[in-house]
Amino acid sequence: MSRITNTFKTLKEKNKKALIPYITAGDPHPDHTVSMMHALVDSGADMIELGIPFSDPMADGPTIQRASERALAHHVGLSHVFKMVKTFRENDDKTPIILMGYANPIEAIGAGTFVERAKSSDVDGIITVDYPPEECMEFTKLLKEKNIDSIFLLSPTSELDRVKLIIEQASGFLYYVSLKGVTGAANIDIEQVKSKVGMIRELTDLPIGVGFGVKDAATAKEVAKISDAVVVGSRMVQEIESSNKENLIQNISKLMKELREAVN
């Protein structure tokens, strides 16, 4: 059983929902990433989604694009991301770490090499935004062999046949994108999300996480009622962007605690 599956199982037994913050590795500075990861866990995160900096993050809005730009200005690449996870693991061998990124960096080093390095770094799950399910069966197979979960995005426009195809390959959980557009783009239509999540639940026992639009504690609370996990990305990155090195940990911890209280 993967860490991700075990975490969802444990939370379900406690009648709790998972809270998953997103940060970009290396933002605002590579030296802060691991400390931020630990602070988020200490403040209530059940898993962490760690973004791989990329020059053309097509699914991300301006806030997370700027986070990638800040990380890339410090020359943060895949090797640094894997090293950050390894360092995090020196003091935390329980919290699932999910890498989120794009196909280009994976293709650059080769899928096999990427999976080997992810495994040796003790990564638990991979979200690759621009790998369509029709074209990544071999990649998914490589991940499965190493007990790393393949987490796929589902959107409001995903048709039934495509949802079924994704479910066949997915593990860990399904990530439902709550709105049309990029991260942080609009307000969530809770009723629309509820309807779509209900349809997906009829097809699978996999947990369903919802993200791309959770802007505050009130929204997180509503999303938690209809999902198994709440993913908070742009709002967390905004907090990082508006902080300085003296108050960074304090500010993200405060936001995390507010979100935790709301989701509970």
XYZ file of C-alpha atoms in Angstrom:
264
model
C 0.000 0.000 0.000
C 1.427 3.370 -0.995
C 1.779 6.224 1.479
C -0.955 8.072 -0.396
C -3.415 5.181 -0.200
C -2.564 4.591 3.451
C -3.063 8.272 4.283
C -6.508 8.330 2.691
C -7.417 5.095 4.495
C -6.341 6.495 7.866
C -8.180 9.772 7.307
C -11.358 7.981 6.248
C -11.296 5.924 9.439
C -11.184 9.217 11.357
C -13.900 10.750 9.158
C -11.452 13.429 8.000
C -10.546 14.865 4.613
C -7.049 15.302 3.220
C -5.578 18.775 2.921
C -2.896 19.097 0.246
C -1.007 22.373 -0.191
C 0.991 23.084 -3.326
C 4.290 24.951 -3.412
C 6.814 25.321 -6.222
C 10.207 23.819 -5.427
C 12.766 26.602 -5.125
C 10.263 29.424 -4.591
C 11.057 31.937 -3.208
C 14.557 30.471 -2.755
C 15.862 26.885 -2.820
C 17.093 27.199 0.765
C 13.524 27.691 2.032
C 11.729 24.778 0.362
C 12.390 21.960 2.831
C 11.692 24.187 5.843
C 8.414 25.230 4.245
C 7.469 21.601 3.632
C 8.008 20.725 7.278
C 6.125 23.825 8.430
C 3.133 22.916 6.269
C 3.024 19.402 7.726
C 3.356 20.752 11.265
C 0.433 23.095 10.533
C -1.948 20.453 9.218
C -0.987 19.290 5.723
C -1.672 15.601 5.074
C 0.331 15.494 1.832
C 2.423 17.991 -0.099
C 2.251 18.714 -3.797
C 5.662 19.955 -4.892
C 5.801 21.715 -8.235
C 8.690 21.137 -10.612
C 9.680 24.575 -11.983
C 9.044 24.850 -15.719
C 9.385 27.680 -18.210
C 5.995 27.144 -19.892
C 3.498 25.877 -17.282
C 0.398 25.879 -19.496
C -2.102 24.836 -16.804
C -0.935 27.418 -14.299
C -2.167 30.969 -13.887
C 0.029 34.034 -13.335
C 0.629 33.371 -9.641
C 2.199 29.947 -10.104
C 3.906 31.045 -13.330
C 5.718 33.695 -11.305
C 6.667 31.061 -8.729
C 8.291 28.993 -11.487
C 10.111 32.074 -12.750
C 11.479 32.808 -9.275
C 12.674 29.213 -8.890
C 14.199 29.114 -12.369
C 16.047 32.355 -11.619
C 17.870 30.275 -8.992
C 18.475 27.544 -11.628
C 16.287 25.003 -9.820
C 15.829 21.851 -11.909
C 14.840 18.222 -11.438
C 18.041 17.307 -9.621
C 17.388 19.973 -7.016
C 13.763 18.863 -6.614
C 14.778 15.251 -5.981
C 17.426 16.420 -3.504
C 14.829 18.504 -1.644
C 12.567 15.473 -1.247
C 15.498 13.380 -0.007
C 16.391 16.040 2.544
C 12.756 16.278 3.676
C 12.743 12.505 4.190
C 15.586 12.741 6.700
C 13.022 13.977 9.241
C 9.694 12.838 7.779
C 9.141 9.369 6.381
C 5.345 9.451 6.658
C 3.981 12.423 4.694
C 3.258 11.642 1.034
C 5.089 13.839 -1.464
C 3.547 14.329 -4.904
C 5.554 15.914 -7.709
C 3.547 17.987 -10.173
C 4.995 19.070 -13.467
C 5.124 18.762 -17.218
C 6.363 16.183 -19.701
C 9.310 18.160 -21.059
C 11.687 17.699 -18.079
C 10.753 14.009 -17.901
C 11.374 13.475 -21.603
C 14.669 15.351 -21.331
C 16.183 12.754 -18.977
C 14.038 9.807 -20.101
C 11.015 8.305 -18.377
C 12.976 5.364 -16.978
C 15.628 7.575 -15.425
C 12.998 9.925 -14.026
C 11.126 7.082 -12.337
C 14.331 5.612 -10.897
C 15.330 8.970 -9.437
C 11.832 9.595 -8.100
C 11.921 6.218 -6.357
C 15.392 6.752 -4.906
C 14.214 10.122 -3.567
C 11.167 8.490 -1.949
C 8.537 10.325 -4.001
C 5.012 8.924 -3.623
C 3.062 10.236 -6.587
C 3.440 11.992 -9.921
C 1.085 14.414 -11.665
C 2.139 15.154 -15.230
C -0.202 17.804 -16.539
C 0.382 17.316 -20.264
C 0.729 13.523 -20.505
C -2.599 12.379 -21.977
C -3.691 8.927 -20.809
C -3.581 7.627 -24.377
C 0.159 8.333 -24.571
C 1.570 7.577 -21.136
C 0.692 3.938 -20.512
C 4.361 2.943 -20.492
C 5.208 5.738 -18.060
C 2.344 4.716 -15.794
C 3.570 1.114 -15.934
C 7.078 2.174 -14.879
C 5.647 4.127 -11.941
C 3.451 1.232 -10.857
C 6.450 -1.102 -10.830
C 8.097 1.226 -8.301
C 4.905 1.666 -6.228
C 4.640 5.340 -7.210
C 1.098 6.535 -7.811
C 0.026 8.017 -11.155
C -2.352 10.871 -10.401
C -4.392 12.204 -13.307
C -6.340 15.408 -13.768
C -10.034 15.330 -14.634
C -11.788 18.483 -15.767
C -15.370 19.756 -16.124
C -15.105 18.962 -19.839
C -13.861 15.372 -19.412
C -16.276 13.057 -21.194
C -17.351 9.689 -19.805
C -15.134 7.536 -22.035
C -12.087 9.605 -21.139
C -12.887 9.468 -17.432
C -13.048 5.669 -17.681
C -9.705 5.550 -19.543
C -8.053 7.672 -16.870
C -9.503 5.579 -14.046
C -7.967 2.462 -15.622
C -4.492 3.957 -15.277
C -4.814 6.088 -12.165
C -3.790 5.219 -8.628
C -3.551 7.100 -5.335
C -6.390 9.492 -6.074
C -8.055 11.393 -8.891
C -7.500 15.140 -9.104
C -10.640 16.939 -10.235
C -9.981 20.395 -11.681
C -12.883 22.427 -10.350
C -13.033 25.000 -13.125
C -12.296 25.606 -16.781
C -9.035 27.455 -17.217
C -5.748 27.779 -15.374
C -4.971 27.639 -11.653
C -6.530 30.401 -9.616
C -8.635 31.576 -12.542
C -12.146 31.862 -11.128
C -14.557 31.055 -8.327
C -15.699 27.479 -7.899
C -19.249 26.473 -8.797
C -19.797 24.095 -5.883
C -22.975 22.553 -7.305
C -21.288 21.830 -10.617
C -18.323 20.249 -8.823
C -20.660 18.201 -6.626
C -22.448 16.839 -9.680
C -19.249 15.917 -11.503
C -17.622 14.365 -8.442
C -20.778 12.310 -7.901
C -20.568 10.993 -11.450
C -16.907 10.033 -10.996
C -17.676 8.257 -7.697
C -20.083 5.942 -9.509
C -17.158 4.700 -11.618
C -14.366 4.207 -9.080
C -13.438 3.681 -5.437
C -10.385 5.943 -5.786
C -10.430 9.022 -3.550
C -11.195 12.288 -5.339
C -9.310 15.493 -4.635
C -10.496 18.901 -5.832
C -8.280 21.876 -6.651
C -7.695 24.803 -9.047
C -9.751 27.489 -7.346
C -9.712 26.999 -3.565
C -9.069 30.629 -2.660
C -9.872 30.711 1.066
C -10.944 28.751 4.120
C -14.641 29.119 3.317
C -14.186 27.560 -0.118
C -12.007 24.815 1.348
C -14.783 23.971 3.800
C -17.362 23.623 1.012
C -15.055 21.565 -1.171
C -14.245 19.213 1.728
C -17.937 18.364 2.039
C -18.040 16.873 -1.474
C -14.520 15.483 -1.931
C -11.889 13.357 -0.213
C -9.135 15.954 -0.490
C -8.783 19.701 -0.872
C -5.813 20.958 -2.901
C -4.686 24.558 -2.299
C -2.187 25.942 -4.793
C -2.400 29.553 -5.963
C -3.571 30.831 -2.560
C -0.564 29.246 -0.857
C 1.811 30.589 -3.493
C 0.293 34.071 -3.084
C 1.161 33.900 0.608
C 4.736 32.961 -0.267
C 4.964 35.764 -2.813
C 3.768 38.410 -0.374
C 6.072 37.280 2.459
C 9.698 38.013 3.201
C 12.250 35.596 4.586
C 11.599 36.783 8.148
C 7.857 36.054 8.159
C 7.565 33.389 5.434
C 7.234 30.342 7.703
C 4.920 32.178 10.093
C 2.612 33.310 7.280
C 2.264 29.991 5.466
C 1.783 28.196 8.793
C -1.014 30.566 9.745
C -2.778 30.061 6.407
C -2.344 26.300 6.684
C -3.896 26.229 10.143
C -6.869 28.293 8.942
C -7.427 25.880 6.058
C -7.037 22.870 8.362
C -9.638 24.187 10.761
C -12.058 24.848 7.900
C -11.591 21.422 6.316
C -12.051 19.698 9.672
